[in-house]
Short mmCIF file of C-alpha atoms in Angstrom, two decimals:
data_model
loop_
_atom_site.label_atom_id
_atom_site.label_comp_id
_atom_site.label_asym_id
_atom_site.label_seq_id
_atom_site.Cartn_x
_atom_site.Cartn_y
_atom_site.Cartn_z
CA LEU A 873 31.19 73.11 97.70
CA LYS A 874 32.99 74.00 94.48
CA LYS A 875 35.03 76.60 96.36
CA SER A 876 35.85 74.28 99.28
CA ASP A 877 38.64 71.78 99.91
CA ILE A 878 36.71 69.68 102.43
CA PHE A 879 33.24 69.50 103.98
CA GLN A 880 31.73 68.37 107.27
CA PHE A 881 28.02 67.57 107.54
CA ARG A 882 26.11 67.32 110.80
CA ALA A 883 23.19 64.88 110.85
CA PRO A 884 20.43 64.16 111.62
CA THR A 885 18.61 67.18 110.23
CA GLY A 886 15.65 67.58 107.88
CA ILE A 887 17.68 68.63 104.86
CA GLY A 888 20.00 65.68 105.46
CA ASN A 889 17.46 63.46 103.67
CA TYR A 890 18.48 65.27 100.46
CA LEU A 891 22.05 66.40 101.14
CA ILE A 892 23.50 63.10 102.42
CA PRO A 893 22.65 61.26 99.15
CA TYR A 894 23.77 64.29 97.13
CA LEU A 895 27.12 64.55 98.94
CA SER A 896 27.60 60.78 98.66
CA PHE A 897 26.93 60.44 94.92
CA PHE A 898 27.59 63.84 93.36
CA CYS A 899 30.37 65.46 95.40
CA ASP A 900 34.03 64.57 94.80
CA ILE A 901 35.80 66.59 97.50
CA PRO A 902 36.84 64.92 100.80
CA GLY A 903 34.50 65.16 103.74
CA TRP A 904 33.09 63.51 106.82
CA PHE A 905 29.71 63.14 108.47
CA LYS A 906 28.86 63.60 112.12
CA TYR A 907 25.72 61.90 113.42
CA GLY A 908 24.92 63.90 116.55
CA GLY A 909 21.79 62.03 117.64
CA ASN A 910 21.26 58.67 119.30
CA TRP A 911 23.02 56.20 116.97
CA ILE A 912 21.13 53.22 118.43
CA GLN A 913 17.70 54.82 118.85
CA LYS A 914 15.07 52.09 118.49
CA ASN A 915 12.23 54.13 117.01
CA PRO A 916 13.70 57.28 115.46
CA PRO A 917 11.68 59.62 113.25
CA LEU A 918 11.49 58.30 109.69
CA GLY A 919 13.90 60.90 108.31
CA TYR A 920 16.47 60.16 111.02
CA LYS A 921 16.12 56.43 110.37
CA PHE A 922 16.80 56.98 106.65
CA GLN A 923 19.88 59.13 107.31
CA ARG A 924 21.32 56.67 109.80
CA LYS A 925 20.79 53.72 107.45
CA PHE A 926 22.31 55.63 104.53
CA LEU A 927 25.39 56.57 106.58
CA LYS A 928 25.80 52.97 107.75
CA LYS A 929 25.37 51.15 104.44
CA TYR A 930 25.92 53.50 101.53
CA GLN A 931 28.82 55.67 102.65
CA ASN A 932 32.57 55.50 101.95
CA ARG A 933 33.50 58.60 103.90
CA LYS A 934 34.10 58.54 107.65
CA VAL A 935 31.11 58.94 109.95
CA THR A 936 31.60 59.98 113.59
CA VAL A 937 29.06 59.07 116.28
CA ASN A 938 28.56 59.38 120.02
CA GLY A 939 29.74 56.25 121.84
CA LYS A 940 31.29 52.93 120.83
CA TRP A 941 28.98 50.29 119.39
CA ASP A 942 29.74 46.65 118.62
CA GLY A 943 29.20 45.56 115.04
CA SER A 944 29.62 49.02 113.52
CA PRO A 945 31.10 49.18 109.99
CA ALA A 946 34.78 50.15 109.72
CA HIS A 947 34.00 53.69 108.56
CA ILE A 948 32.05 54.50 111.76
CA TYR A 949 34.18 56.18 114.45
CA SER A 950 33.54 57.15 118.06
CA PHE A 951 34.34 60.83 118.52
CA GLU A 952 33.81 63.02 121.58
CA ASN A 953 32.54 66.53 120.83
CA PRO A 954 34.75 69.21 122.40
CA CYS A 955 33.39 71.99 124.59
CA LEU A 956 36.23 72.77 127.04
CA ASN A 957 39.51 74.67 126.70
CA GLU A 958 42.43 74.89 129.12
CA ILE A 959 41.03 78.02 130.80
CA ASP A 960 37.77 76.12 131.44
CA ARG A 961 39.74 73.26 132.99
CA LYS A 962 41.56 75.59 135.40
CA LYS A 963 38.32 77.35 136.35
CA GLY A 964 36.68 73.97 136.89
CA TYR A 965 39.45 72.76 139.19
CA LYS A 966 39.22 75.97 141.25
CA ALA A 967 35.44 75.54 141.47
CA ILE A 968 35.92 72.09 142.99
CA LEU A 969 38.27 73.51 145.63
CA ASP A 970 35.81 76.30 146.51
CA LYS A 971 32.55 74.32 146.30
CA SER A 972 30.46 73.48 149.37
CA TYR A 973 29.96 69.74 149.92
CA LYS A 974 27.39 70.00 152.71
CA LYS A 975 23.62 70.00 152.61
CA PRO A 976 21.50 71.66 151.44
CA TRP A 977 22.37 70.90 147.80
CA THR A 978 22.06 73.17 144.77
CA LEU A 979 20.77 71.51 141.58
CA CYS A 980 20.56 72.65 137.98
CA PHE A 981 19.03 71.72 134.64
CA VAL A 982 20.50 72.95 131.36
CA GLY A 983 18.79 72.52 128.00
CA ARG A 984 16.08 73.67 125.63
CA LEU A 985 12.73 73.36 127.37
CA GLY A 986 10.37 71.04 125.53
CA GLU A 987 12.90 68.94 123.63
CA LYS A 988 12.50 65.68 125.59
CA LYS A 989 15.28 66.68 127.98
CA GLY A 990 13.27 65.59 131.02
CA GLU A 991 12.87 68.97 132.69
CA LYS A 992 9.22 68.25 133.58
CA ILE A 993 10.19 64.90 135.14
CA PHE A 994 12.84 66.73 137.16
CA LEU A 995 10.43 69.29 138.62
CA GLN A 996 7.76 66.68 139.31
CA ALA A 997 10.37 64.69 141.24
CA ALA A 998 11.35 67.79 143.21
CA LYS A 999 7.68 68.38 143.98
CA ARG A 1000 7.28 64.86 145.38
CA TYR A 1001 10.60 64.80 147.24
CA PRO A 1002 9.64 64.65 150.94
CA MET A 1003 12.70 66.42 152.35
CA ASN A 1004 12.82 69.82 150.66
CA SER A 1005 15.28 71.05 153.28
CA ASP A 1006 17.92 68.92 151.47
CA ILE A 1007 17.66 71.25 148.46
CA LYS A 1008 18.85 74.84 148.70
CA LYS A 1009 18.02 75.93 145.15
CA ILE A 1010 17.23 74.70 141.64
CA HIS A 1011 18.52 76.56 138.56
CA ILE A 1012 16.58 76.02 135.32
CA ILE A 1013 18.80 77.23 132.47
CA GLY A 1014 17.38 77.41 128.96
CA ASP A 1015 14.16 78.39 127.25
CA GLY A 1016 11.51 76.90 125.00
CA LYS A 1017 7.87 75.98 124.51
CA ASN A 1018 7.51 74.26 127.91
CA LYS A 1019 8.57 77.27 129.99
CA ASP A 1020 5.08 78.44 131.00
CA GLU A 1021 4.04 74.93 132.03
CA LEU A 1022 7.21 74.55 134.10
CA LEU A 1023 6.63 77.91 135.79
CA ASN A 1024 3.16 76.74 136.83
CA ILE A 1025 4.57 73.47 138.20
CA SER A 1026 7.24 75.35 140.15
CA LYS A 1027 4.61 77.49 141.96
CA ASP A 1028 3.52 74.40 143.90
CA ILE A 1029 7.05 73.39 144.92
CA ASP A 1030 8.39 74.59 148.26
CA ILE A 1031 11.92 75.07 146.88
CA ASN A 1032 13.70 78.16 145.58
CA ILE A 1033 13.56 77.64 141.78
CA GLU A 1034 15.07 80.23 139.44
CA PHE A 1035 14.46 80.29 135.68
CA HIS A 1036 17.39 81.91 133.88
CA GLY A 1037 16.45 81.52 130.21
CA PHE A 1038 19.34 81.47 127.76
CA ILE A 1039 22.60 82.77 129.28
CA ASN A 1040 26.18 83.23 128.15
CA LYS A 1041 29.04 80.84 128.86
CA SER A 1042 30.53 82.97 131.62
CA LYS A 1043 27.33 83.02 133.68
CA LEU A 1044 26.71 79.34 132.97
CA SER A 1045 30.16 78.50 134.36
CA LEU A 1046 29.32 80.37 137.56
CA LEU A 1047 26.07 78.40 137.98
CA TYR A 1048 27.91 75.10 137.36
CA SER A 1049 30.43 76.15 140.02
CA GLU A 1050 27.62 76.87 142.46
CA SER A 1051 25.67 73.66 141.76
CA ASN A 1052 26.31 70.21 143.24
CA PHE A 1053 24.26 68.26 140.67
CA ILE A 1054 23.08 68.64 137.10
CA VAL A 1055 19.85 66.69 136.56
CA LEU A 1056 19.14 65.59 132.98
CA PRO A 1057 16.58 62.74 132.75
CA SER A 1058 16.46 62.86 128.93
CA GLU A 1059 14.22 60.66 126.83
CA SER A 1060 16.52 60.83 123.80
CA GLU A 1061 20.10 62.06 123.37
CA GLY A 1062 23.35 61.54 121.52
CA PHE A 1063 25.68 62.78 124.21
CA PRO A 1064 24.70 66.21 125.58
CA LYS A 1065 27.75 68.42 126.00
CA VAL A 1066 26.24 70.03 129.08
CA ILE A 1067 27.12 66.83 130.97
CA ALA A 1068 30.82 67.35 130.21
CA GLU A 1069 30.59 71.10 130.87
CA ALA A 1070 28.94 70.61 134.26
CA SER A 1071 31.29 67.76 135.21
CA ASN A 1072 34.28 69.99 134.53
CA PHE A 1073 33.08 72.25 137.36
CA GLY A 1074 32.46 69.34 139.74
CA CYS A 1075 28.71 69.46 139.14
CA ILE A 1076 27.73 65.79 139.39
CA PRO A 1077 25.50 64.37 136.62
CA ILE A 1078 22.20 62.66 137.44
CA VAL A 1079 21.32 61.35 133.98
CA SER A 1080 19.23 58.75 132.16
CA ASN A 1081 20.66 55.62 130.52
CA VAL A 1082 20.08 56.63 126.90
CA SER A 1083 22.47 56.32 123.96
CA SER A 1084 26.15 56.62 124.92
CA ILE A 1085 25.64 58.39 128.27
CA PRO A 1086 26.26 55.24 130.42
CA GLN A 1087 29.55 54.68 128.56
CA TYR A 1088 30.88 57.87 130.18
CA ILE A 1089 28.90 58.31 133.39
CA LYS A 1090 29.49 55.41 135.78
CA ASP A 1091 26.99 54.99 138.58
CA ASP A 1092 28.39 55.98 142.00
CA HIS A 1093 31.76 56.88 140.43
CA ASN A 1094 31.43 60.15 138.49
CA GLY A 1095 27.65 60.51 138.59
CA PHE A 1096 24.37 58.61 138.80
CA VAL A 1097 22.60 56.84 135.95
CA TRP A 1098 18.82 56.50 136.04
CA ASP A 1099 17.28 53.51 134.28
CA LYS A 1100 14.13 55.21 133.04
CA ASN A 1101 12.60 51.85 132.06
CA LYS A 1102 12.82 50.31 135.52
CA VAL A 1103 12.88 52.89 138.30
CA LEU A 1104 10.53 55.76 139.10
CA PHE A 1105 12.59 58.93 138.97
CA GLU A 1106 11.13 60.14 142.25
CA SER A 1107 12.44 57.05 144.07
CA PHE A 1108 15.84 57.36 142.40
CA PHE A 1109 15.99 61.06 143.29
CA LYS A 1110 15.21 60.32 146.94
CA LYS A 1111 17.79 57.54 147.11
CA ILE A 1112 20.59 59.91 146.11
CA LEU A 1113 19.81 63.22 147.79
CA SER A 1114 18.79 61.84 151.17
CA LYS A 1115 21.67 59.38 151.57
CA ILE A 1116 24.78 60.85 149.95
CA SER A 1117 27.45 62.16 152.33
CA SER A 1118 29.76 65.16 151.99
CA LYS A 1119 32.75 62.84 151.54
CA GLU A 1120 31.01 60.89 148.76
CA ILE A 1121 29.89 63.99 146.92
CA ARG A 1122 33.40 65.48 146.98
CA SER A 1123 34.85 62.27 145.54
CA LEU A 1124 32.20 62.17 142.83
CA SER A 1125 32.92 65.82 141.96
CA ILE A 1126 36.63 65.13 141.51
CA ASN A 1127 35.94 62.04 139.37
CA ALA A 1128 33.49 64.04 137.24
CA HIS A 1129 36.12 66.73 136.63
CA THR A 1130 38.66 64.06 135.63
CA PHE A 1131 36.27 62.44 133.14
CA ALA A 1132 35.58 65.80 131.47
CA GLU A 1133 39.14 65.81 130.06
CA LYS A 1134 37.80 63.67 127.19
CA PHE A 1135 35.78 66.67 126.01
CA THR A 1136 38.61 69.20 125.74
CA PHE A 1137 39.75 70.68 122.44
CA ASN A 1138 43.23 69.25 123.04
CA HIS A 1139 41.83 65.73 123.27
CA TYR A 1140 39.68 66.34 120.19
CA ILE A 1141 42.64 67.53 118.11
CA LYS A 1142 44.75 64.50 119.11
#
């Protein structure tokens, strides 16, 4: 810190319980805080709750969060996290032109397995979906402690499911280009960048209504939002995949690509 002109701190994280007070009271250089988790989470872990309260009430520096929330103090700013450059945008547009918009659909999940991202809910829904012929393939991208359990679940599903583990950006872009939907029924999120990444390639989000996600994904416009408190995911899943037409899915893909502009580095810099 003594050798730096400015700092940026990403919360919530375990060491934030010590460093946020330290940076607030004992550090004189300019800086800003990013809270990457769910800013309105009702029952966060105790450490997260402390960090959020400290950033809200005892902070003079700017704090950036996912989404816009009424009643926030003046130093709290909504700030989209960038993940796309101009080359990504061009590749995404080409993917939309080349993508198939006819059944059967290709679906994907992207995230660390076992971090409340909803991957188990996704596969259980696929298992119960009565019309497997609607689904050509499911890509599971990521790794983690739940992988073995998910592999066992997938053995009883009459759908081609491929587990890719962790992959590089180039291969991930190809899988986004191939997929019609990204399914992310998360229990807790800030705003996962994989939604913007997938949308850029016309891969339509099927997501849960947590944190700021519904502020960006509009039901039946650029994706589908699942109310995890009211609707069984299996029923929601069936409603979309069995009824959506090729014309509708193409329109949704284009709208998803348009929305992803908010998550470019150019937008971030401005």
